Every structure is written in structure tokens, then in C-alpha cells.
mmCIF file of C-alpha atoms in Angstrom:
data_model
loop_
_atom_site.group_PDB
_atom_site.id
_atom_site.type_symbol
_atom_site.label_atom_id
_atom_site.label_comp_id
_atom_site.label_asym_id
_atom_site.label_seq_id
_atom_site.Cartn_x
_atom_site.Cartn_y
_atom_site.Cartn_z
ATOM 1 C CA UNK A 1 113.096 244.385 98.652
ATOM 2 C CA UNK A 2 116.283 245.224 99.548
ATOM 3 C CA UNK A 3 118.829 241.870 98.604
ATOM 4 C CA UNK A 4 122.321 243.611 99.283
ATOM 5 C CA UNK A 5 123.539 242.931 103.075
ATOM 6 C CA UNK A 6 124.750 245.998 104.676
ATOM 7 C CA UNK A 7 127.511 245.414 107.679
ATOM 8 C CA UNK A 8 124.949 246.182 110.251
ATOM 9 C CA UNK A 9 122.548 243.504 109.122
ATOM 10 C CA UNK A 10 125.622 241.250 108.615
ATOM 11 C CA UNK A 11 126.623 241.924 112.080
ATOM 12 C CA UNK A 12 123.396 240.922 113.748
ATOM 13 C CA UNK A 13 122.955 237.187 111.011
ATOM 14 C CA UNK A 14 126.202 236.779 112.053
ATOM 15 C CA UNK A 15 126.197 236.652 115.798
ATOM 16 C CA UNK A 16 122.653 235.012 115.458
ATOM 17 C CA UNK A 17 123.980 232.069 113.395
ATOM 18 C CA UNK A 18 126.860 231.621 116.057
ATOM 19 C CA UNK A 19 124.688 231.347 118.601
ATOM 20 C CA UNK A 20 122.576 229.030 117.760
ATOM 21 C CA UNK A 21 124.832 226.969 115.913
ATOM 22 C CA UNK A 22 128.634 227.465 116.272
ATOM 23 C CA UNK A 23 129.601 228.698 112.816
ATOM 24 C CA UNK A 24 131.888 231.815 113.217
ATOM 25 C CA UNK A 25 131.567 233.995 109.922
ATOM 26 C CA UNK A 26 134.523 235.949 109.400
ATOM 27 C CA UNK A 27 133.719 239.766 108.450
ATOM 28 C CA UNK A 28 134.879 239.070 105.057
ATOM 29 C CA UNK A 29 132.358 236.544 104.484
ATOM 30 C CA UNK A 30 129.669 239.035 104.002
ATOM 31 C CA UNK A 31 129.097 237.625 100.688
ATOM 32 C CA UNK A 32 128.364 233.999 102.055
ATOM 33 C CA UNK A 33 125.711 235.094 104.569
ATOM 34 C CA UNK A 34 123.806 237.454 101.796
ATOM 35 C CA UNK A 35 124.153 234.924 98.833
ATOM 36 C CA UNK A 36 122.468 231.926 101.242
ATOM 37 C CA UNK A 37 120.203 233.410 102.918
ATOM 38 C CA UNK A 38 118.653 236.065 100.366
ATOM 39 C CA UNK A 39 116.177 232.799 98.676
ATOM 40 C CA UNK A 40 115.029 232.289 102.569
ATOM 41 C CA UNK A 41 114.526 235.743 103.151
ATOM 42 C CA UNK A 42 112.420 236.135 99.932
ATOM 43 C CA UNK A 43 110.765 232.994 101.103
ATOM 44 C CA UNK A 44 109.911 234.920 104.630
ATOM 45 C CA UNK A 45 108.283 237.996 102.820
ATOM 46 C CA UNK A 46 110.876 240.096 104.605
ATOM 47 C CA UNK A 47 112.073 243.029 102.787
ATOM 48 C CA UNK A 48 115.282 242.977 103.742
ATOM 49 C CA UNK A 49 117.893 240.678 106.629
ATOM 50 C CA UNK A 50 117.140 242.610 109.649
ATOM 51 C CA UNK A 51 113.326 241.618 109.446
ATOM 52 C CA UNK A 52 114.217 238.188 108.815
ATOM 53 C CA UNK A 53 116.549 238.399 111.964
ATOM 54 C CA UNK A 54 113.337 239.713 113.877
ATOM 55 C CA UNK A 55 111.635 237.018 112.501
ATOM 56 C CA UNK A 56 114.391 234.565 113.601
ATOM 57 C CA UNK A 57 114.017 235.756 116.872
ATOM 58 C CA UNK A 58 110.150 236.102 117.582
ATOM 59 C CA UNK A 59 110.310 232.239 116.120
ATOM 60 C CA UNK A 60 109.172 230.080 119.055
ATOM 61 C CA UNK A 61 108.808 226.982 116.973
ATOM 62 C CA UNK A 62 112.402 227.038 115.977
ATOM 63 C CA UNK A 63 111.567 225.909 112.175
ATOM 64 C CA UNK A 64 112.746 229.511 110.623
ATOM 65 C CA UNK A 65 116.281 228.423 112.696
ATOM 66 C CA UNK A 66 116.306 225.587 111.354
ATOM 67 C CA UNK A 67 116.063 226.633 107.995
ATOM 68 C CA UNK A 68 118.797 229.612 108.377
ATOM 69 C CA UNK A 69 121.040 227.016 109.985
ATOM 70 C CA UNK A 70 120.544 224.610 107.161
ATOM 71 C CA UNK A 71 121.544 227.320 104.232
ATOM 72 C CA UNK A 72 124.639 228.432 105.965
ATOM 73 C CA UNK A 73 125.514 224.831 106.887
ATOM 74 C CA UNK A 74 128.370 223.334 104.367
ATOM 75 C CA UNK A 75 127.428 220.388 103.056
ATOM 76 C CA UNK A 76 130.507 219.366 101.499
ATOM 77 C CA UNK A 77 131.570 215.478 101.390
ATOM 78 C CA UNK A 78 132.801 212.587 99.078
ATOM 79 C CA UNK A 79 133.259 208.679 99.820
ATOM 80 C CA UNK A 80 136.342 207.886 101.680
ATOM 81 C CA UNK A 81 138.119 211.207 101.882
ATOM 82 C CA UNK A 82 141.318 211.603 102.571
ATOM 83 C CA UNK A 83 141.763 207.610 102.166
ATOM 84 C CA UNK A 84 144.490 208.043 105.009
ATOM 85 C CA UNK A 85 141.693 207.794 108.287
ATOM 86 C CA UNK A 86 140.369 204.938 106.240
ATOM 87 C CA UNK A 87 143.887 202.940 106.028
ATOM 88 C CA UNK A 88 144.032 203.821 109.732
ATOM 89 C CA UNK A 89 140.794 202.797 110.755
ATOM 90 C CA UNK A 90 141.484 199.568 108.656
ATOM 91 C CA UNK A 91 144.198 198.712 111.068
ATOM 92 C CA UNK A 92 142.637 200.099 114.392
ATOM 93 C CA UNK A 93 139.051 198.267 113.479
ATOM 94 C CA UNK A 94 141.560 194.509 113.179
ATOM 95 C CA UNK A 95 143.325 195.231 116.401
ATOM 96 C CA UNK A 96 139.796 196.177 118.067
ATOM 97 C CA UNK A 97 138.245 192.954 116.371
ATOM 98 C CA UNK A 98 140.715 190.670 118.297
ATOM 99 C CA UNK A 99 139.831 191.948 121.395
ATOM 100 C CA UNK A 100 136.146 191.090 120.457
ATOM 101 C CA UNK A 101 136.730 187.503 119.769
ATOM 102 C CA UNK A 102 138.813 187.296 122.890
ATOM 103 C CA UNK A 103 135.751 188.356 124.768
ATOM 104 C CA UNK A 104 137.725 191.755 125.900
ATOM 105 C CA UNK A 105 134.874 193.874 124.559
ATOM 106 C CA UNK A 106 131.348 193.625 123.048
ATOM 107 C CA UNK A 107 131.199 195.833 120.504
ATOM 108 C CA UNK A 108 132.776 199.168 118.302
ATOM 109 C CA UNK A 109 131.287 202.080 118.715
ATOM 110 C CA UNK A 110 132.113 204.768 115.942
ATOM 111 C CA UNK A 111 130.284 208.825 115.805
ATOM 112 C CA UNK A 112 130.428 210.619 112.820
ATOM 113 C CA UNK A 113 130.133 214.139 114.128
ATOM 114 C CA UNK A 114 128.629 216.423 111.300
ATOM 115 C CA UNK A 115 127.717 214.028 109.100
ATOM 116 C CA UNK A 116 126.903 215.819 105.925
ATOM 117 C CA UNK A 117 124.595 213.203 103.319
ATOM 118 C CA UNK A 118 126.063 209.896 105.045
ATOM 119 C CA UNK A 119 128.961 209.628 102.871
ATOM 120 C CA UNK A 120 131.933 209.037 105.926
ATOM 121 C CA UNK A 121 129.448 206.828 108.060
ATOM 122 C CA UNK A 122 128.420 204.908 104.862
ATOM 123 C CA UNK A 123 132.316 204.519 103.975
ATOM 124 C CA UNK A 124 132.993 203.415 107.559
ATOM 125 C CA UNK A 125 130.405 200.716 107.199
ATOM 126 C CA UNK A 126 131.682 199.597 103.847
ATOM 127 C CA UNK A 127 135.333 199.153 105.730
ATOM 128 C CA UNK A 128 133.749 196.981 108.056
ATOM 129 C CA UNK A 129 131.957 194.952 105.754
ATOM 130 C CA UNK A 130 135.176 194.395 103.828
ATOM 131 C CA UNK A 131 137.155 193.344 106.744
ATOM 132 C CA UNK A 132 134.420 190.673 107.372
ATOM 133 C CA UNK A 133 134.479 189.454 103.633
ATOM 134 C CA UNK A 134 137.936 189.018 103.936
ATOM 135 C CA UNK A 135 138.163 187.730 107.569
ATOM 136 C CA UNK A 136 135.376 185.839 108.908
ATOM 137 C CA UNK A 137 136.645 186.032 112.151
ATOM 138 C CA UNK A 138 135.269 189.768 111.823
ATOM 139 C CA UNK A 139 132.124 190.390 113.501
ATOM 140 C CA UNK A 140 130.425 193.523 111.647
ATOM 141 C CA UNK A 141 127.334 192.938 113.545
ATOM 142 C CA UNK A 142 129.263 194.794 116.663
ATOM 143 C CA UNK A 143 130.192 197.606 114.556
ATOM 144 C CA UNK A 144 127.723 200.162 116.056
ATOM 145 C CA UNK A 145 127.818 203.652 113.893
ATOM 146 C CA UNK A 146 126.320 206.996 115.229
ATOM 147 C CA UNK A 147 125.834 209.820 112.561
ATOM 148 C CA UNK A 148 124.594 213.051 113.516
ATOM 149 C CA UNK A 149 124.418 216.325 111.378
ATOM 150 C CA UNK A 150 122.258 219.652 112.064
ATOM 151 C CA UNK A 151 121.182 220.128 108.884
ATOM 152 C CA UNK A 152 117.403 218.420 108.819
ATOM 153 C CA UNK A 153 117.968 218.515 104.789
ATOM 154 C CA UNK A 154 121.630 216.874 104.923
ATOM 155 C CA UNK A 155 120.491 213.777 107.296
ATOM 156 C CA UNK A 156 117.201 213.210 104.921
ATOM 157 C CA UNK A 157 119.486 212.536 102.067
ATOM 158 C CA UNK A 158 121.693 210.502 104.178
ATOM 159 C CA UNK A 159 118.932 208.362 105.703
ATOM 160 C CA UNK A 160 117.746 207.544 102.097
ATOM 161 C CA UNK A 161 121.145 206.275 100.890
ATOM 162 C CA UNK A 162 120.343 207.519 97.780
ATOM 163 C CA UNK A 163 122.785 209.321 95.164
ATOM 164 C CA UNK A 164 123.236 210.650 91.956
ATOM 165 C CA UNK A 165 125.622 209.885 89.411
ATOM 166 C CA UNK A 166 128.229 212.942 90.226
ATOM 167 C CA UNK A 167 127.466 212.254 94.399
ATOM 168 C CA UNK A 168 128.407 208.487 93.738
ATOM 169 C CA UNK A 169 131.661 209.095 91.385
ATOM 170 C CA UNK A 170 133.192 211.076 94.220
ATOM 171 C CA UNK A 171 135.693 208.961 95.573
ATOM 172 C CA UNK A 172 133.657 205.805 95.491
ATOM 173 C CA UNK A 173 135.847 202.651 93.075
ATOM 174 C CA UNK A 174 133.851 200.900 90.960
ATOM 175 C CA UNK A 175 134.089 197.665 92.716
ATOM 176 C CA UNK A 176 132.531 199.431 95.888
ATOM 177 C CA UNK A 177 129.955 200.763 93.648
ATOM 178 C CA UNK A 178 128.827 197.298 92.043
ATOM 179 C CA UNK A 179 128.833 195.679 95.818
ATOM 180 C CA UNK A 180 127.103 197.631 97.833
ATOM 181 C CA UNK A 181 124.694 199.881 95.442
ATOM 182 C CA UNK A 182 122.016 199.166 93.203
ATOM 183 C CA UNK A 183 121.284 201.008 90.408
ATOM 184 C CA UNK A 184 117.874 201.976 88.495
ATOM 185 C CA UNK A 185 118.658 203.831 85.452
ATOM 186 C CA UNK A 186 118.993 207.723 87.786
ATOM 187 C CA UNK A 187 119.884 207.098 91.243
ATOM 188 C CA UNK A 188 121.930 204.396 93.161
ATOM 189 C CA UNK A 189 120.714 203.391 96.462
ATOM 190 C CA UNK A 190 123.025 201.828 99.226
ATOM 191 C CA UNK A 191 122.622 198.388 100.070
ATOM 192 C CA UNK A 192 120.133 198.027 102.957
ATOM 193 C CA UNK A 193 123.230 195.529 104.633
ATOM 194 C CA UNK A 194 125.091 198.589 104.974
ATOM 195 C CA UNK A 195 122.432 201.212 105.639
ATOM 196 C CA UNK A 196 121.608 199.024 108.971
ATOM 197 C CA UNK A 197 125.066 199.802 110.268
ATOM 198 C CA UNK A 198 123.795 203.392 110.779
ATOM 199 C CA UNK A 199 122.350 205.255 112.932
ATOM 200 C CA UNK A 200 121.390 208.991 112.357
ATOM 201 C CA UNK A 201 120.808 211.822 114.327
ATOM 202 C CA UNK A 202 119.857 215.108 114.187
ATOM 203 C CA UNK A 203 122.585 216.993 116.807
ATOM 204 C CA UNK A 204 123.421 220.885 117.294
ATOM 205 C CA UNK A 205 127.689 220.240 118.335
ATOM 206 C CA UNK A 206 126.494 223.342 121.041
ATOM 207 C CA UNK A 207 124.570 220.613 122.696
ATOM 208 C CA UNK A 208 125.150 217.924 125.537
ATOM 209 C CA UNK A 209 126.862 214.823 124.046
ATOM 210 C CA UNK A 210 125.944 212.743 127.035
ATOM 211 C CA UNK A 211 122.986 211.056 125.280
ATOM 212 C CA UNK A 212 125.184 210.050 123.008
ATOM 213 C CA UNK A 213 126.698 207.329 124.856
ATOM 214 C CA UNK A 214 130.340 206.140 125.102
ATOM 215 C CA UNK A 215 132.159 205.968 121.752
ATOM 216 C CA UNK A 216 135.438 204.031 120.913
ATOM 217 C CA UNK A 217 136.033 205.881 117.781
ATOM 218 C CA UNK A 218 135.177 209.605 116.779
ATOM 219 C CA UNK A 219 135.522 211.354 113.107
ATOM 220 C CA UNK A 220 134.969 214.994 113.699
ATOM 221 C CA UNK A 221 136.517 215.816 110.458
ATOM 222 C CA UNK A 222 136.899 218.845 108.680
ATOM 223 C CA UNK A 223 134.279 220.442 111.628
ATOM 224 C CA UNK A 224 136.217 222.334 113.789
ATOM 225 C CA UNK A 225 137.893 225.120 110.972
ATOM 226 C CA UNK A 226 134.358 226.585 111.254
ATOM 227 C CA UNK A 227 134.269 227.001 114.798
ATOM 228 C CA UNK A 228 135.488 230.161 117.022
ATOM 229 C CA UNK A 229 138.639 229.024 119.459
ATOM 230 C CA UNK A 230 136.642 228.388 122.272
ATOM 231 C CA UNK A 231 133.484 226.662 120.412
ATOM 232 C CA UNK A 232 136.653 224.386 119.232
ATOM 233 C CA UNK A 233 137.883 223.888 122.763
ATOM 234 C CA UNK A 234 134.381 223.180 124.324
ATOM 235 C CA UNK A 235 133.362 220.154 121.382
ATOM 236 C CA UNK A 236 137.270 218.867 122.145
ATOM 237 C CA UNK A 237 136.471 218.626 125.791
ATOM 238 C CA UNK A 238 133.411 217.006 125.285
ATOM 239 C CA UNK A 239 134.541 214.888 122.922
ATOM 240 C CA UNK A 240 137.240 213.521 125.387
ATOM 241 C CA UNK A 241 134.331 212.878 127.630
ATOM 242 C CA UNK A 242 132.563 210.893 126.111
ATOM 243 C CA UNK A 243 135.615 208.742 124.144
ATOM 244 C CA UNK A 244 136.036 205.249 125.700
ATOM 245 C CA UNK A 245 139.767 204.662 127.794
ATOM 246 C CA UNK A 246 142.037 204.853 124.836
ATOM 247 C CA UNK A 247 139.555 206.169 122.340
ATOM 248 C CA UNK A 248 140.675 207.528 118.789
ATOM 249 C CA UNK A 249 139.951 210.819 117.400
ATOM 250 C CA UNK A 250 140.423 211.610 113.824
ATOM 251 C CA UNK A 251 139.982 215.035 112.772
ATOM 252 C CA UNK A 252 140.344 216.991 109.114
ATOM 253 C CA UNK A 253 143.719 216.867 107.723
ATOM 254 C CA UNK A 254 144.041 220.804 107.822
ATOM 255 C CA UNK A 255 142.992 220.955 111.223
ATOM 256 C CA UNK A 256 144.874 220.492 114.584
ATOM 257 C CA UNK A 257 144.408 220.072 118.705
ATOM 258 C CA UNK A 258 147.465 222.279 119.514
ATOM 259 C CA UNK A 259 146.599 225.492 121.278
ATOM 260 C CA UNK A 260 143.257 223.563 122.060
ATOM 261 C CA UNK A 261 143.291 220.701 123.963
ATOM 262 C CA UNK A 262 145.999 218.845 125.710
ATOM 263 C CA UNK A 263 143.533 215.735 126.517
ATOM 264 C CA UNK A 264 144.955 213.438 123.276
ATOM 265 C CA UNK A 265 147.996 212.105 122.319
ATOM 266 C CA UNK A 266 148.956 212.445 118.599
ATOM 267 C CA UNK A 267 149.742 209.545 116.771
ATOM 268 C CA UNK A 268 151.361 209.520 112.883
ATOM 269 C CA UNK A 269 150.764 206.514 111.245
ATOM 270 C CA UNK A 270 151.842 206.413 107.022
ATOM 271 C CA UNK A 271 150.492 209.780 105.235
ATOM 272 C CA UNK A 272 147.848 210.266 108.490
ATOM 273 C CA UNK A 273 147.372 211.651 111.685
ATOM 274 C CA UNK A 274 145.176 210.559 114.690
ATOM 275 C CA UNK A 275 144.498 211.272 118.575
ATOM 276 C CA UNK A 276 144.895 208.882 121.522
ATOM 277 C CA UNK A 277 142.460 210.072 124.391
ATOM 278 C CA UNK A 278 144.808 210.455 127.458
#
């Protein structure tokens, strides 16, 4: 078997992979294509990555996809990142909660686009559930949270709410930890109050958001640097679409809408940044 990736082989994972997913992978990520997909490809019996392209392709079931998709798919993700989109989203989900006790609206709607293993939904819900500890005036019942992911293995671990020691440490306090986990001696498991606050999905960005319904509230965080220009301009404009009058877009704090969609206003509040749908 043949486990070294030569460019022509690279060439033809590499526009597969962007089509059927979005991820653009630079030519001098070589490395990353041959070093996650050469376990699959042993996996496969194929002797080398252009028969487990062929393979991909003559795949009607879509399962071998999903599995190339998943390996190349970063999974990486900690509780609360950033902590600046949380501090905002602390203020924005009070402001939002007024106009739901003055009857001005029935509920928050929130998508987490690429969800990794539920760590930003989870976090979201957590905020929410503080807000009500602290103010009972704060419905978290009307908190409705969407999380989709492509990754089939990323959403199982989310949908369990279940963590390791080094998954849980990452970002989470202590006092979080003791209120909303449980712990039996290996794993901690999410309280089942907050695991009800979410919803998960399995969703290719490439796809129609219109099932998704109208959202007040997107994190699409730490997504787009993966994406070609125009992949980036089509999930912006859909994103826009589907945002509620007003609605808030937060994406990663090394990413940016200039040169890609003039649809949002930007907003700087403290150490973050945020976008007003236009």
C-alpha cells in the first residue's frame, strides 16, 4: 500500500472534499489530507488515495463521504471561548428578555452553526440558566437553541453531554462544573435541565438553511477561515436570510465580513465584536 500522497492524488481529495463539504485545503496542506485520511483509506482496502477517491465517488449511499468528511472536519472547541460573545450575549439575551415579558416577542431563537461536541450551545444554555437564577423575571423556557455540525461523530458526543476530565477543564469554572454536571468517578455528564435547551442537527453549511427556521441570534464562529471566498460569501448571505429584523451575528475573533458581505452592521462592544443584520 502506498501511504505517501502524491500532488495528483492530493489534487483530486482536495477538490472532492470541497465539494461536498466546503473545506478549501490549501496546497500546502498536503500533509493534513494524507495524515487523516491514510487510517480510512487502510480501512477501505484501497492501496493507495486515488482508489479511495474512486471509491468516494462510486459511493451511492454516501456513508464513505461521510466518513472522509468527518476525518478532515476540525473538531476543535472549549466551554465559553473567547468569554467576550458570552459577556455580549449576556447583555443582548437581558435586553431581548424585556421584550418577552412585555409581550413584544415569544421566544429567543439562537443557531450554533458548526457545532463541534456541544460545547458553545451547552455554554449558551448555561448563560441562560444563569440569567434566570439571578433574575426570575427571565424566562429560559423561551430560549430555543439550534446546533448543527456535519460531523455524524462530533454531534454523537454532543448529544450525550458527556466529557472527560481534560474536555471539561477547558474553559469550564468550577462553580459551572458543580451546577450543571454530575460526576461518576470518569466522565461528567451535563445536567439534563440544560441538555433540553438543545437541539441538534446534523447540517452540510453547502445546504439550504430554510428548514432551519428564523433565528434571532447566530454563532458561526471560527467557521468561515476554512471556507474559499465565495463558500464564505454564500453561508453570509444565507445567514442574513434567515436572521430575524435586527438579528446578531457573532463570528470567530480572527475572522471578518469585510470584502464579504455588506448585509451587517458591525458593532464593538468591550474586548468584542458583533454584526447587526441590516
Amino acid at each position: 500500500m502506498s501511504v505517501k500522497i502524491d500532488p495528483t492524488e492530493f489534487r483530486l481529495m482536495r477538490d472532492y472534499i470541497e465539494q461536498q463539504c466546503g473545506i478549501h485545503v490549501g496546497d500546502e496542506k498536503m500533509y493534513l489530507v494524507e495524515t487523516r485520511l491514510t487510517t480510512l483509506m487502510a480501512e477501505q482496502g484501497c492501496s493507495d488515495f486515488r482508489e479511495l477517491h474512486r471509491k468516494a465517488l462510486s459511493d451511492s449511499s454516501n456513508k464513505l463521504r461521510d466518513k472522509i468528511v468527518d476525518a478532515m472536519t476540525t473538531n476543535e472547541t472549549l466551554w465559553f471561548r473567547d468569554s467576550a460573545p458570552f459577556t455580549i450575549l449576556r447583555s443582548v439575551l437581558k435586553e431581548m428578555a424585556e421584550d418577552l415579558n412585555a409581550g413584544k416577542r415569544r421566544e429567543i431563537r439562537i443557531w450554533c452553526a458548526a457545532c463541534s461536541t456541544g460545547q458553545e450551545p451547552y455554554s449558551i444554555a448555561m448563560l441562560a440558566k444563569e440569567l434566570e437564577r439571578q433574575n426570575s423575571k427571565f424566562p429560559p423556557a423561551t430560549v430555543k437553541i439550534l446546533a448543527t455540525d456535519i460531523s455524524p461523530t462530533a454531534l454523537f458526543l454532543a448529544m450525550s453531554g458527556r466529557y472527560d476530565s481534560f474536555a471539561i477543564s477547558r474553559g469550564l469554572s468550577e462553580e459551572y462544573k458543580s451546577r450543571y454536571f454530575s460526576f461518576d468517578g470518569k466522565v461528567w455528564t451535563i445536567d439534563n435541565k440544560i441538555k433540553s435547551m438543545v437541539t441538534f442537527k446534523k447540517l452540510n453549511l453547502q445546504d439550504r438553511f430554510d428548514n432551519l427556521g428564523k433565528q434571532d441570534i447566530v454563532f458561526c464562529r471560527n467557521v468561515l477561515i476554512y471556507f474559499s471566498d465565495d463558500f464564505k460569501r454564500d453561508i453570509l448571505q444565507k445567514i442574513h436570510d434567515m436572521l430575524s429584523p435586527g438579528g446578531l451575528l457573532f463570528v470567530g475573533a480572527s475572522e471578518s465580513l469585510m470584502n464579504y458581505s455588506k448585509g451587517y452592521r458591525m458593532i464593538r462592544e468591550g474586548r468584542g465584536i458583533y454584526y447587526r443584520k441590516e
